[in-house]
CSV table of C-alpha atoms in Angstrom, one decimal:
chain,number,residue,atom,x,y,z
A,1,UNK,CA,-33.4,11.9,25.6
A,2,UNK,CA,-37.0,13.5,25.3
A,3,UNK,CA,-36.0,16.8,26.6
A,4,UNK,CA,-37.2,19.0,23.5
A,5,UNK,CA,-39.8,17.0,22.4
A,6,UNK,CA,-41.2,18.1,26.7
A,7,UNK,CA,-39.8,21.4,25.7
A,8,UNK,CA,-42.4,21.7,23.1
A,9,UNK,CA,-45.5,20.3,25.0
A,10,UNK,CA,-44.8,23.7,27.2
A,11,UNK,CA,-44.1,25.3,24.8
A,12,UNK,CA,-47.8,24.5,23.5
A,13,UNK,CA,-49.2,25.6,27.3
A,14,UNK,CA,-47.6,28.3,27.8
A,15,UNK,CA,-48.4,30.6,24.5
A,16,UNK,CA,-52.4,29.7,25.7
A,17,UNK,CA,-53.4,30.3,28.0
A,18,UNK,CA,-57.0,29.4,27.5
A,19,UNK,CA,-57.4,26.3,25.3
A,20,UNK,CA,-54.3,25.0,28.0
A,21,UNK,CA,-55.6,21.9,27.8
A,22,UNK,CA,-56.8,21.3,24.3
A,23,UNK,CA,-53.3,21.9,23.6
A,24,UNK,CA,-52.6,19.5,25.7
A,25,UNK,CA,-54.6,17.3,24.7
A,26,UNK,CA,-53.2,17.8,21.4
A,27,UNK,CA,-49.2,17.4,22.3
A,28,UNK,CA,-49.7,14.6,23.8
A,29,UNK,CA,-51.5,12.7,20.4
A,30,UNK,CA,-49.0,14.9,18.2
A,31,UNK,CA,-45.8,13.5,20.2
A,32,UNK,CA,-45.1,11.0,19.3
A,33,UNK,CA,-46.2,11.1,15.9
A,34,UNK,CA,-43.7,14.0,15.1
A,35,UNK,CA,-40.9,12.3,17.9
A,36,UNK,CA,-41.1,8.9,15.5
A,37,UNK,CA,-43.3,8.2,13.2
A,38,UNK,CA,-45.7,6.2,15.1
A,39,UNK,CA,-45.1,3.5,18.5
A,40,UNK,CA,-45.2,0.8,15.8
A,41,UNK,CA,-43.1,0.5,12.9
A,42,UNK,CA,-39.5,1.3,12.2
A,43,UNK,CA,-38.1,4.1,13.8
A,44,UNK,CA,-35.6,5.0,11.7
A,45,UNK,CA,-32.3,7.7,11.8
A,46,UNK,CA,-29.3,7.3,9.7
A,47,UNK,CA,-25.7,8.1,11.8
A,48,UNK,CA,-20.9,8.3,10.8
A,49,UNK,CA,-21.9,9.0,6.6
A,50,UNK,CA,-19.1,9.5,4.2
A,51,UNK,CA,-17.3,8.5,1.4
A,52,UNK,CA,-13.4,8.8,0.6
A,53,UNK,CA,-13.2,11.1,-2.4
A,54,UNK,CA,-12.6,8.7,-5.9
A,55,UNK,CA,-9.9,7.9,-7.5
A,56,UNK,CA,-11.8,9.0,-10.5
A,57,UNK,CA,-14.8,9.7,-12.1
A,58,UNK,CA,-16.4,6.7,-12.8
A,59,UNK,CA,-16.7,5.4,-9.4
A,60,UNK,CA,-17.7,6.1,-5.3
A,61,UNK,CA,-17.9,4.0,-3.0
A,62,UNK,CA,-20.0,5.3,0.4
A,63,UNK,CA,-20.8,4.4,4.2
A,64,UNK,CA,-23.0,5.1,6.8
A,65,UNK,CA,-25.0,3.6,9.3
A,66,UNK,CA,-29.0,3.0,9.5
A,67,UNK,CA,-30.2,3.5,12.9
A,68,UNK,CA,-33.8,1.5,13.5
A,69,UNK,CA,-35.5,2.3,17.1
A,70,UNK,CA,-38.1,0.5,16.5
A,71,UNK,CA,-39.3,-2.9,17.3
A,72,UNK,CA,-40.4,-3.0,13.9
A,73,UNK,CA,-37.4,-4.1,10.9
A,74,UNK,CA,-37.7,-2.6,8.0
A,75,UNK,CA,-35.6,-3.1,4.6
A,76,UNK,CA,-33.1,-1.6,2.7
A,77,UNK,CA,-34.6,-1.2,-1.1
A,78,UNK,CA,-33.3,1.0,-3.2
A,79,UNK,CA,-30.7,4.0,-3.2
A,80,UNK,CA,-29.9,6.6,-6.0
A,81,UNK,CA,-28.1,9.4,-6.2
A,82,UNK,CA,-27.3,12.4,-7.6
A,83,UNK,CA,-24.4,11.6,-7.8
A,84,UNK,CA,-24.8,8.6,-9.6
A,85,UNK,CA,-27.0,6.7,-12.6
A,86,UNK,CA,-27.3,3.7,-10.1
A,87,UNK,CA,-26.3,2.8,-7.0
A,88,UNK,CA,-26.6,-0.2,-5.4
A,89,UNK,CA,-25.1,-2.1,-2.4
A,90,UNK,CA,-22.3,-4.7,-2.7
A,91,UNK,CA,-22.1,-7.2,0.2
A,92,UNK,CA,-18.2,-8.4,0.9
A,93,UNK,CA,-17.4,-10.9,0.8
A,94,UNK,CA,-14.1,-13.9,1.0
A,95,UNK,CA,-12.3,-10.2,-1.0
A,96,UNK,CA,-15.7,-10.1,-3.9
A,97,UNK,CA,-18.3,-7.8,-4.5
A,98,UNK,CA,-21.4,-8.4,-4.9
A,99,UNK,CA,-24.5,-6.5,-5.4
A,100,UNK,CA,-27.6,-7.9,-3.4
A,101,UNK,CA,-31.2,-5.9,-3.5
A,102,UNK,CA,-31.9,-5.8,-0.1
A,103,UNK,CA,-30.6,-5.2,3.5
A,104,UNK,CA,-32.8,-5.7,6.7
A,105,UNK,CA,-32.4,-3.1,9.4
A,106,UNK,CA,-33.3,-5.1,12.0
A,107,UNK,CA,-35.5,-3.4,14.8
A,108,UNK,CA,-33.7,-2.9,18.1
A,109,UNK,CA,-30.9,-2.1,15.4
A,110,UNK,CA,-28.5,-1.5,12.9
A,111,UNK,CA,-26.6,-2.2,9.7
A,112,UNK,CA,-23.5,-1.2,8.8
A,113,UNK,CA,-22.7,0.1,5.9
A,114,UNK,CA,-18.4,-0.1,6.8
A,115,UNK,CA,-15.7,-0.3,4.4
A,116,UNK,CA,-14.3,-3.6,3.8
A,117,UNK,CA,-17.6,-5.0,4.1
A,118,UNK,CA,-21.6,-4.1,3.1
A,119,UNK,CA,-21.1,-0.8,1.7
A,120,UNK,CA,-22.7,1.6,-1.4
A,121,UNK,CA,-22.0,1.7,-4.5
A,122,UNK,CA,-21.8,4.4,-6.5
A,123,UNK,CA,-21.3,4.4,-10.5
A,124,UNK,CA,-21.9,6.2,-14.3
A,125,UNK,CA,-20.2,9.6,-11.7
A,126,UNK,CA,-22.0,12.9,-13.1
A,127,UNK,CA,-18.6,14.8,-11.5
A,128,UNK,CA,-15.6,13.1,-9.4
A,129,UNK,CA,-16.9,14.1,-5.9
A,130,UNK,CA,-13.7,15.7,-3.6
A,131,UNK,CA,-12.6,16.2,-0.5
A,132,UNK,CA,-16.0,19.1,2.0
A,133,UNK,CA,-18.2,18.6,-0.8
A,134,UNK,CA,-21.2,17.1,0.6
A,135,UNK,CA,-23.1,14.3,-2.0
A,136,UNK,CA,-27.1,14.3,-1.1
A,137,UNK,CA,-28.2,10.4,-1.2
A,138,UNK,CA,-31.8,9.4,-0.7
A,139,UNK,CA,-32.3,4.8,0.9
A,140,UNK,CA,-35.7,4.4,0.2
A,141,UNK,CA,-37.1,1.1,2.9
A,142,UNK,CA,-40.3,-0.9,2.5
A,143,UNK,CA,-42.6,-0.5,5.9
A,144,UNK,CA,-40.6,3.3,6.5
A,145,UNK,CA,-40.4,6.2,5.1
A,146,UNK,CA,-36.8,7.5,2.4
A,147,UNK,CA,-34.4,9.1,4.5
A,148,UNK,CA,-32.0,12.4,3.2
A,149,UNK,CA,-29.2,12.4,3.6
A,150,UNK,CA,-26.8,14.9,3.1
A,151,UNK,CA,-23.0,11.9,2.8
A,152,UNK,CA,-19.8,14.4,3.6
A,153,UNK,CA,-16.9,13.3,0.9
A,154,UNK,CA,-14.4,12.6,3.0
A,155,UNK,CA,-10.0,12.0,2.0
A,156,UNK,CA,-9.5,9.2,0.1
A,157,UNK,CA,-8.2,7.3,3.6
A,158,UNK,CA,-10.2,8.4,5.4
A,159,UNK,CA,-11.1,6.0,8.5
A,160,UNK,CA,-13.8,6.1,10.6
A,161,UNK,CA,-12.9,7.0,14.3
A,162,UNK,CA,-13.9,4.1,16.1
A,163,UNK,CA,-13.4,1.3,12.9
A,164,UNK,CA,-9.4,2.4,14.1
A,165,UNK,CA,-6.9,-0.1,16.4
B,1,UNK,CA,-59.5,20.5,38.5
B,2,UNK,CA,-58.4,21.5,34.8
B,3,UNK,CA,-54.3,22.2,35.2
B,4,UNK,CA,-54.4,18.8,37.1
B,5,UNK,CA,-56.1,16.9,33.7
B,6,UNK,CA,-53.1,19.7,31.9
B,7,UNK,CA,-50.1,18.0,34.0
B,8,UNK,CA,-51.6,14.3,33.7
B,9,UNK,CA,-51.7,14.8,30.1
B,10,UNK,CA,-47.7,16.9,29.7
B,11,UNK,CA,-47.2,14.1,31.4
B,12,UNK,CA,-48.5,10.9,29.8
B,13,UNK,CA,-46.5,12.8,26.6
B,14,UNK,CA,-43.7,12.6,28.0
B,15,UNK,CA,-44.5,8.2,28.8
B,16,UNK,CA,-45.7,8.0,25.3
B,17,UNK,CA,-42.4,10.0,24.0
B,18,UNK,CA,-40.9,7.5,26.6
B,19,UNK,CA,-42.9,4.1,25.4
B,20,UNK,CA,-42.0,5.2,21.8
B,21,UNK,CA,-38.5,5.9,21.8
B,22,UNK,CA,-36.5,4.5,24.1
B,23,UNK,CA,-33.6,6.9,22.9
B,24,UNK,CA,-32.7,9.1,21.5
B,25,UNK,CA,-29.4,9.5,20.9
B,26,UNK,CA,-28.8,5.4,19.9
B,27,UNK,CA,-27.2,4.7,22.5
B,28,UNK,CA,-23.4,3.1,21.5
B,29,UNK,CA,-23.0,0.2,22.9
B,30,UNK,CA,-26.6,-1.8,23.5
B,31,UNK,CA,-26.0,-4.0,24.0
B,32,UNK,CA,-27.3,-7.3,21.3
B,33,UNK,CA,-28.3,-4.9,18.9
B,34,UNK,CA,-24.6,-2.7,18.7
B,35,UNK,CA,-21.8,-4.3,15.7
B,36,UNK,CA,-19.4,-5.6,17.6
B,37,UNK,CA,-17.1,-3.2,17.2
B,38,UNK,CA,-13.7,-5.5,17.5
B,39,UNK,CA,-11.2,-3.6,18.4
B,40,UNK,CA,-7.2,-5.2,18.2
B,41,UNK,CA,-4.8,-4.0,21.2
B,42,UNK,CA,-1.9,-5.4,18.9
B,43,UNK,CA,0.6,-4.0,16.2
B,44,UNK,CA,-0.9,-4.0,12.4
B,45,UNK,CA,2.0,-5.4,11.5
B,46,UNK,CA,2.4,-9.7,11.1
B,47,UNK,CA,6.1,-10.6,10.5
B,48,UNK,CA,6.5,-13.7,9.1
B,49,UNK,CA,9.1,-17.0,10.5
B,50,UNK,CA,8.4,-18.1,7.4
B,51,UNK,CA,9.0,-15.1,4.6
B,52,UNK,CA,7.3,-15.8,1.2
B,53,UNK,CA,9.2,-15.8,-2.1
B,54,UNK,CA,9.4,-12.5,-4.3
B,55,UNK,CA,6.9,-14.3,-7.2
B,56,UNK,CA,8.1,-15.2,-9.5
B,57,UNK,CA,6.1,-12.2,-11.7
B,58,UNK,CA,6.9,-11.2,-15.6
B,59,UNK,CA,3.9,-8.6,-16.4
B,60,UNK,CA,2.3,-5.9,-18.2
B,61,UNK,CA,3.5,-2.3,-16.7
B,62,UNK,CA,1.0,0.5,-17.9
B,63,UNK,CA,3.2,2.0,-20.5
B,64,UNK,CA,2.4,-1.9,-22.1
B,65,UNK,CA,6.0,-2.9,-21.4
B,66,UNK,CA,7.9,-5.9,-19.9
B,67,UNK,CA,7.8,-5.4,-15.9
B,68,UNK,CA,10.5,-8.8,-14.3
B,69,UNK,CA,9.4,-8.6,-10.4
B,70,UNK,CA,11.8,-10.6,-8.7
B,71,UNK,CA,14.5,-9.0,-11.2
B,72,UNK,CA,13.0,-4.9,-10.9
B,73,UNK,CA,12.5,-4.7,-7.3
B,74,UNK,CA,15.4,-6.4,-6.3
B,75,UNK,CA,17.3,-5.3,-3.4
B,76,UNK,CA,14.2,-2.9,-3.7
B,77,UNK,CA,11.9,-2.4,0.1
B,78,UNK,CA,9.1,-3.6,-2.6
B,79,UNK,CA,5.0,-3.3,-1.4
B,80,UNK,CA,2.6,-6.0,-3.6
B,81,UNK,CA,-1.0,-5.3,-3.0
B,82,UNK,CA,-3.6,-7.5,-5.6
B,83,UNK,CA,-6.9,-5.6,-6.4
B,84,UNK,CA,-8.4,-4.4,-9.2
B,85,UNK,CA,-9.9,-0.6,-9.7
B,86,UNK,CA,-13.7,-1.1,-10.4
B,87,UNK,CA,-13.4,-2.2,-6.9
B,88,UNK,CA,-14.7,1.7,-5.4
B,89,UNK,CA,-13.8,0.0,-1.7
B,90,UNK,CA,-10.8,-1.8,0.1
B,91,UNK,CA,-8.5,-1.3,-3.2
B,92,UNK,CA,-8.0,2.4,-3.5
B,93,UNK,CA,-8.6,2.6,-0.2
B,94,UNK,CA,-5.0,0.8,0.4
B,95,UNK,CA,-3.7,1.8,-2.2
B,96,UNK,CA,-3.8,5.7,-0.8
B,97,UNK,CA,-2.7,4.5,2.1
B,98,UNK,CA,0.5,3.6,0.4
B,99,UNK,CA,1.1,6.5,-1.6
B,100,UNK,CA,0.2,8.8,1.7
B,101,UNK,CA,2.4,7.2,3.6
B,102,UNK,CA,5.1,6.8,1.1
B,103,UNK,CA,4.5,10.5,1.1
B,104,UNK,CA,6.0,11.1,5.1
B,105,UNK,CA,10.0,9.5,4.0
B,106,UNK,CA,12.9,11.1,2.9
B,107,UNK,CA,12.8,11.7,-1.1
B,108,UNK,CA,15.5,9.7,-1.0
B,109,UNK,CA,13.3,6.3,0.4
B,110,UNK,CA,10.8,7.6,-1.6
B,111,UNK,CA,12.4,6.8,-4.3
B,112,UNK,CA,13.5,3.1,-3.2
B,113,UNK,CA,10.2,1.9,-2.4
B,114,UNK,CA,8.7,-0.2,-5.1
B,115,UNK,CA,4.6,-0.3,-4.0
B,116,UNK,CA,3.3,-3.0,-6.6
B,117,UNK,CA,0.1,-3.9,-7.3
B,118,UNK,CA,-0.7,-6.6,-9.4
B,119,UNK,CA,-4.7,-6.3,-10.9
B,120,UNK,CA,-7.0,-9.3,-10.3
B,121,UNK,CA,-9.2,-8.5,-13.1
B,122,UNK,CA,-6.8,-8.6,-16.4
B,123,UNK,CA,-10.1,-8.7,-19.1
B,124,UNK,CA,-10.8,-5.5,-17.5
B,125,UNK,CA,-7.4,-4.0,-16.6
B,126,UNK,CA,-5.5,-2.9,-19.5
B,127,UNK,CA,-2.8,-1.1,-19.4
B,128,UNK,CA,-3.2,1.4,-19.7
B,129,UNK,CA,-7.2,1.5,-17.8
B,130,UNK,CA,-4.8,0.8,-14.8
B,131,UNK,CA,-2.2,3.1,-15.6
B,132,UNK,CA,-5.5,6.4,-15.3
B,133,UNK,CA,-6.5,5.0,-12.5
B,134,UNK,CA,-3.5,4.9,-10.4
B,135,UNK,CA,-2.7,8.9,-11.7
B,136,UNK,CA,-5.4,9.6,-9.1
B,137,UNK,CA,-3.5,8.1,-6.4
B,138,UNK,CA,0.5,7.7,-7.0
B,139,UNK,CA,2.1,7.8,-10.8
B,140,UNK,CA,5.1,5.9,-9.0
B,141,UNK,CA,3.2,2.5,-7.5
B,142,UNK,CA,3.9,0.5,-10.9
B,143,UNK,CA,0.6,-1.5,-12.1
B,144,UNK,CA,0.7,-5.1,-13.6
B,145,UNK,CA,-1.1,-6.6,-15.4
B,146,UNK,CA,-1.3,-9.7,-17.1
B,147,UNK,CA,-1.8,-13.3,-17.8
B,148,UNK,CA,-5.4,-13.7,-14.8
B,149,UNK,CA,-3.9,-17.4,-14.0
B,150,UNK,CA,-0.5,-16.1,-14.0
B,151,UNK,CA,-1.2,-14.0,-11.6
B,152,UNK,CA,-3.2,-16.4,-9.8
B,153,UNK,CA,-0.5,-18.5,-9.0
B,154,UNK,CA,1.4,-15.7,-7.9
B,155,UNK,CA,-0.4,-14.9,-5.8
B,156,UNK,CA,-1.9,-17.6,-4.4
B,157,UNK,CA,2.7,-18.1,-4.1
B,158,UNK,CA,2.3,-15.2,-0.7
B,159,UNK,CA,-0.6,-17.8,0.5
B,160,UNK,CA,-3.4,-15.1,-1.4
B,161,UNK,CA,-6.4,-16.6,-3.2
B,162,UNK,CA,-7.8,-14.3,-5.4
B,163,UNK,CA,-11.0,-16.2,-8.5
B,164,UNK,CA,-11.1,-15.6,-12.0
B,165,UNK,CA,-14.0,-12.9,-12.6
B,166,UNK,CA,-17.1,-14.2,-13.2
B,167,UNK,CA,-19.9,-12.4,-15.6
B,168,UNK,CA,-23.4,-13.0,-14.0
B,169,UNK,CA,-27.0,-12.3,-15.9
B,170,UNK,CA,-27.7,-9.0,-15.8
B,171,UNK,CA,-23.8,-8.4,-16.8
B,172,UNK,CA,-22.1,-7.6,-14.0
B,173,UNK,CA,-18.8,-8.9,-13.1
B,174,UNK,CA,-17.7,-10.4,-10.3
B,175,UNK,CA,-13.9,-9.7,-9.5
B,176,UNK,CA,-12.1,-10.8,-6.4
B,177,UNK,CA,-9.8,-8.2,-4.7
B,178,UNK,CA,-6.1,-10.4,-1.5
B,179,UNK,CA,-7.1,-8.9,1.0
B,180,UNK,CA,-3.2,-8.5,2.3
B,181,UNK,CA,-0.2,-6.2,2.1
B,182,UNK,CA,3.1,-7.8,0.7
B,183,UNK,CA,6.5,-5.9,2.6
B,184,UNK,CA,9.4,-7.7,0.7
B,185,UNK,CA,12.7,-6.9,2.7
B,186,UNK,CA,15.5,-5.2,0.6
B,187,UNK,CA,18.2,-7.7,2.0
B,188,UNK,CA,16.8,-11.0,1.4
B,189,UNK,CA,14.3,-10.1,-2.1
B,190,UNK,CA,11.9,-11.5,0.9
B,191,UNK,CA,7.9,-11.0,1.8
B,192,UNK,CA,8.0,-10.5,5.7
B,193,UNK,CA,5.4,-8.5,6.3
B,194,UNK,CA,1.9,-8.9,6.1
B,195,UNK,CA,-1.0,-6.4,6.1
B,196,UNK,CA,-3.8,-7.0,6.4
B,197,UNK,CA,-7.5,-4.1,4.7
B,198,UNK,CA,-8.0,-2.7,8.5
B,199,UNK,CA,-4.9,-1.2,8.2
B,200,UNK,CA,-4.2,2.0,8.5
B,201,UNK,CA,-1.8,5.7,7.0
B,202,UNK,CA,-1.3,6.0,10.6
B,203,UNK,CA,0.2,2.3,11.1
B,204,UNK,CA,2.5,2.2,7.4
B,205,UNK,CA,3.0,5.5,7.9
B,206,UNK,CA,5.0,4.6,11.6
B,207,UNK,CA,5.4,1.1,10.1
B,208,UNK,CA,7.5,2.5,6.2
B,209,UNK,CA,10.7,3.7,7.8
B,210,UNK,CA,11.8,-0.1,9.1
B,211,UNK,CA,10.6,-1.6,6.5
B,212,UNK,CA,12.3,0.8,4.1
B,213,UNK,CA,15.4,-0.9,5.7
B,214,UNK,CA,14.0,-4.7,5.8
B,215,UNK,CA,13.7,-3.9,9.5
B,216,UNK,CA,11.0,-5.5,12.0
B,217,UNK,CA,7.6,-2.7,12.1
């Protein structure tokens, strides 16, 4: 897992014959920061993002998984995109969708936004995104830096492979 | 000496990184953290022991004309779904799945099949709105709107519960959609197969040839 980081440390040492120690120490201090933003706190990454090509230019849905490898929970508090005037997180309960203000990303856990459950709802679209395009989405968190996601637009019937049965 | 410290520092660096991030790639099946993904190995279709009667619904189609569901789909393989157009997720996915699966059928069978979308939010889904929305999916789909109480009662006869859309304080409207597609046999005009909302286009593609004939998928 830390392959690339160890590689970087080796390169730093190899480049400088003298001051080897200094660079190694710097590497010690810098590595955890560069890799994860500190040993404490949420460590967030996003995977499996996609948007099914919407039916019209009025609204669209988006799905993704936020992975938190940190030891503290994070809270998704806001979403924005170049595609839409407003993006909200919607929860689906008993077939009814309701907007929600914030959603937790548990420590050492994940938040899954998926079809039929909690999802992103894009309203007031600036255009109708078509399959093959990409939509830029910014996720904002309490207690963590924002994460920018390049969300691919998939076919209207796309189902992630892990959801297939 | 310097080398020793250096090595120790490098090891420390590696150890530090390890403790900071337990893994670089998220482990998909880390116990206790992963969302449980239920992978049912049974089929998408649920064949009913006691089929449903086709609801006696007379509503308005996307052309603004009266549409008598029983009369106008009689003897036709028919798929019915209850949803609304301001639903970005499951409703368009379900209708698109049906539309794409339909296109895999021979032309003649496509013409025979009736796919019916009944709105659960008739106030917002006028005939015009429904027509515009279905145009983005498949113009052959029959879109129906009308009185909410009538639609709700029709859905109830199929075991589908829908609630009247509620306007929240901030102006957002919360509507409900059904979770099932009901397939009606051309032989009996009864609803004999149910599909849940996680049914994929491949499931429908596999089952439609049987449904067209009123056979069990």
